[in-house]
CSV table of C-alpha atoms in Angstrom, one decimal:
chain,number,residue,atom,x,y,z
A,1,UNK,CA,-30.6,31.6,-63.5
A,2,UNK,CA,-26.6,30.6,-63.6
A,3,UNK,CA,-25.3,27.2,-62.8
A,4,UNK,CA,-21.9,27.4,-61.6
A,5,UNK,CA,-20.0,24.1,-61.6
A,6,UNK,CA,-16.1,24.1,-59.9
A,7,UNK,CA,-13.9,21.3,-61.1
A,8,UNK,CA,-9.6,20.5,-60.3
A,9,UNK,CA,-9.8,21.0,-57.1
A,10,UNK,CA,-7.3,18.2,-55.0
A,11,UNK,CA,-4.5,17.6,-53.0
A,12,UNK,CA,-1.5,18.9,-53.4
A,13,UNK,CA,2.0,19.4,-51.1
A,14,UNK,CA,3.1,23.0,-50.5
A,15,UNK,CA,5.0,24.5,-53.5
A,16,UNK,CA,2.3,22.6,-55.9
A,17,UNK,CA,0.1,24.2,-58.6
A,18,UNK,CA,-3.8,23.5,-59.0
A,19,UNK,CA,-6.0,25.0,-61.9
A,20,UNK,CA,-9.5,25.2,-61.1
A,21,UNK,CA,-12.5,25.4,-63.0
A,22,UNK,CA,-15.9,27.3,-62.9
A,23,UNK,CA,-18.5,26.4,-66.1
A,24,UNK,CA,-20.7,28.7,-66.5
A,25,UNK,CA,-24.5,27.5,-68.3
A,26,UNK,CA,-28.0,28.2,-68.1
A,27,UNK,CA,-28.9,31.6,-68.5
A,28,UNK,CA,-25.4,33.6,-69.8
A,29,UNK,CA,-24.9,36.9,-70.2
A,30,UNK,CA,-22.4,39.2,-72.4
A,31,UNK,CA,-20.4,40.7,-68.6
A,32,UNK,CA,-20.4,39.5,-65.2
A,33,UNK,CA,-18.7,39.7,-62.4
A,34,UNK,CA,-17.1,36.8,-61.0
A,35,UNK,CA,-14.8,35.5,-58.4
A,36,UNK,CA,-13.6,32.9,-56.3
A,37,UNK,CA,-14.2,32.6,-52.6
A,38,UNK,CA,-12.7,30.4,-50.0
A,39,UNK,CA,-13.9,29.1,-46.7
A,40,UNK,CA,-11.9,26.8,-44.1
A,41,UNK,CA,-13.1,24.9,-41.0
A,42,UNK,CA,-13.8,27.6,-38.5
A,43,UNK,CA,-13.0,30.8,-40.6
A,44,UNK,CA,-15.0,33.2,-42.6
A,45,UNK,CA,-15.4,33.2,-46.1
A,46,UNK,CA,-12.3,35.2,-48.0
A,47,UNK,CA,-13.0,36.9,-51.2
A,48,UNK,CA,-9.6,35.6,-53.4
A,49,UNK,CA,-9.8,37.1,-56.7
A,50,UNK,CA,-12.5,38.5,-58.8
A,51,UNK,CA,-12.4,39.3,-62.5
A,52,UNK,CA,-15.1,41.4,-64.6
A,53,UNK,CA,-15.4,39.5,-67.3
A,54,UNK,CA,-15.8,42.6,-70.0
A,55,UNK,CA,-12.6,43.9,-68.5
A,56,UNK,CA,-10.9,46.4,-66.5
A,57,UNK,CA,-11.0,45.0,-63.2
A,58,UNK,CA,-9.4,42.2,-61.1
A,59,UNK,CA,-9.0,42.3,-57.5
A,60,UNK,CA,-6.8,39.4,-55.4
A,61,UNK,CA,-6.6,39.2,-51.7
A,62,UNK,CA,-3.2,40.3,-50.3
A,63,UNK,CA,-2.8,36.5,-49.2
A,64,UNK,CA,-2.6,35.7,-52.5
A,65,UNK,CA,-1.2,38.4,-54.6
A,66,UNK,CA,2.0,37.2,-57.2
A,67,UNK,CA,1.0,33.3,-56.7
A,68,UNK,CA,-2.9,33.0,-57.9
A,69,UNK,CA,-4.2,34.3,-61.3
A,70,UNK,CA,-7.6,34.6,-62.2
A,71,UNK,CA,-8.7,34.3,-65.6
A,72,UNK,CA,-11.5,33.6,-68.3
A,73,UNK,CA,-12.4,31.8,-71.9
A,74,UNK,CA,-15.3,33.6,-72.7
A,75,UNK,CA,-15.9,31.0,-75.8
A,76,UNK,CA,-15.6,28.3,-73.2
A,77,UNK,CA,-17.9,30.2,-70.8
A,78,UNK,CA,-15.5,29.0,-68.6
A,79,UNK,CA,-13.8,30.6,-65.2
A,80,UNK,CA,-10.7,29.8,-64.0
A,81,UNK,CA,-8.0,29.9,-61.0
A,82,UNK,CA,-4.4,29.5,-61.4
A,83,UNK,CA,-2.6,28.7,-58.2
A,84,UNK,CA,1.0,28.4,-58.0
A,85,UNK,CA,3.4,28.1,-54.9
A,86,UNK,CA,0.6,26.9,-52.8
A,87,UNK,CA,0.6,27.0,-49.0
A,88,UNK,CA,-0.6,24.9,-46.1
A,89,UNK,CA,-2.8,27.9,-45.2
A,90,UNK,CA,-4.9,27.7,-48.5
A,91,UNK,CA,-6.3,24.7,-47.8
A,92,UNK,CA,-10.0,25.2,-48.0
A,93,UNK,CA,-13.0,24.6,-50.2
A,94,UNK,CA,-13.5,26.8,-53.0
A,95,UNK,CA,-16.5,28.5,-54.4
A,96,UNK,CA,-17.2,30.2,-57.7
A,97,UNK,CA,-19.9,33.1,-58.1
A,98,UNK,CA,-21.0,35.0,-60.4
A,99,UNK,CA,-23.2,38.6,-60.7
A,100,UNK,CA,-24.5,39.1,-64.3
A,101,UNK,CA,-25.7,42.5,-63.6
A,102,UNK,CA,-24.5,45.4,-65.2
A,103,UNK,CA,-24.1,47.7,-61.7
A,104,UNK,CA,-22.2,44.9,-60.5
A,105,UNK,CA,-19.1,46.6,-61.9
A,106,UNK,CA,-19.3,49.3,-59.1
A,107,UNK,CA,-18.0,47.1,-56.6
A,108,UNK,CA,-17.4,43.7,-57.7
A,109,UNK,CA,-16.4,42.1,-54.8
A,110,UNK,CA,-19.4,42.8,-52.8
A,111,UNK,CA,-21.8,42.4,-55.8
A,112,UNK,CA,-20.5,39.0,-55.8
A,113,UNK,CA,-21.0,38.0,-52.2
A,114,UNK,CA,-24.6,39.5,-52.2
A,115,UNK,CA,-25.3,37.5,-56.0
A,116,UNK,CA,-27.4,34.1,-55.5
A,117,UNK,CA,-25.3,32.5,-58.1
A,118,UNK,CA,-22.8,30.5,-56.3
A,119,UNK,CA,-21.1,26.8,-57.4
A,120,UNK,CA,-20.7,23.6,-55.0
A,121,UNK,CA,-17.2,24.1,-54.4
A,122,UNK,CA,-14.7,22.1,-54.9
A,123,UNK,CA,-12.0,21.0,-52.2
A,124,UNK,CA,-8.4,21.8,-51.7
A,125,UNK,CA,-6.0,20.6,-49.8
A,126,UNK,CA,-2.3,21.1,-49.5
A,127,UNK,CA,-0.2,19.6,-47.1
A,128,UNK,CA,3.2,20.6,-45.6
């Protein structure tokens, strides 16, 4: 099984950066796919980015395109989001998951969503 764990979530005003975090432990793997989800209060959950980690692939919702990056440190086993020029309407919580199987790479973002392997989330806020 994979623990996810989210960290540097916060608040922020709009225009602000935020880097968050996914560790990765328990059982790891050499690929996955992986990606960050968001949810707000009375919406669905948005698939923002998603990375395979062995590389090739990232996808990032249109609503974020140019001002989020998603990135890894394999040696870190460590996810990350970088999220630049931030906007009232990203405020939600934030979730990490991960799909370690190989197929996965077919269509990552819906691997993902169907994978068991999701973090806690962590919270973010921005204000106008």
């Amino acid at each position: 099984q994979v623990q996810l764990v989210e960290s540097g979530g916060g608040s922020v005003q709009a225009g602000g950066s935020l880097r968050l975090s996914c560790a990765v432990s328990g059982n790891t793997y050499s690929s996955y796919c992986m990606g960050w989800f968001r949810q707000a209060p009375g919406k669905e959950r948005e698939g923002v980015a998603v990375i395979y980690t062995a590389g090739g692939y990232t996808y990032y919702a249109d609503s974020v395109k140019g001002r989020f990056t998603i990135s890894q440190d394999n040696a870190k086993n460590t996810l990350y989001l970088q999220m630049n020029s931030l906007k009232p309407e990203d405020t939600a919580m934030y979730y990490c998951a991960a799909d370690p199987r190989r197929l996965c790479v077919i269509s990552p973002l819906s691997a993902i969503q169907r994978s068991p392997n999701w973090g806690q989330g962590t919270q973010v806020t921005v204000s106008s």
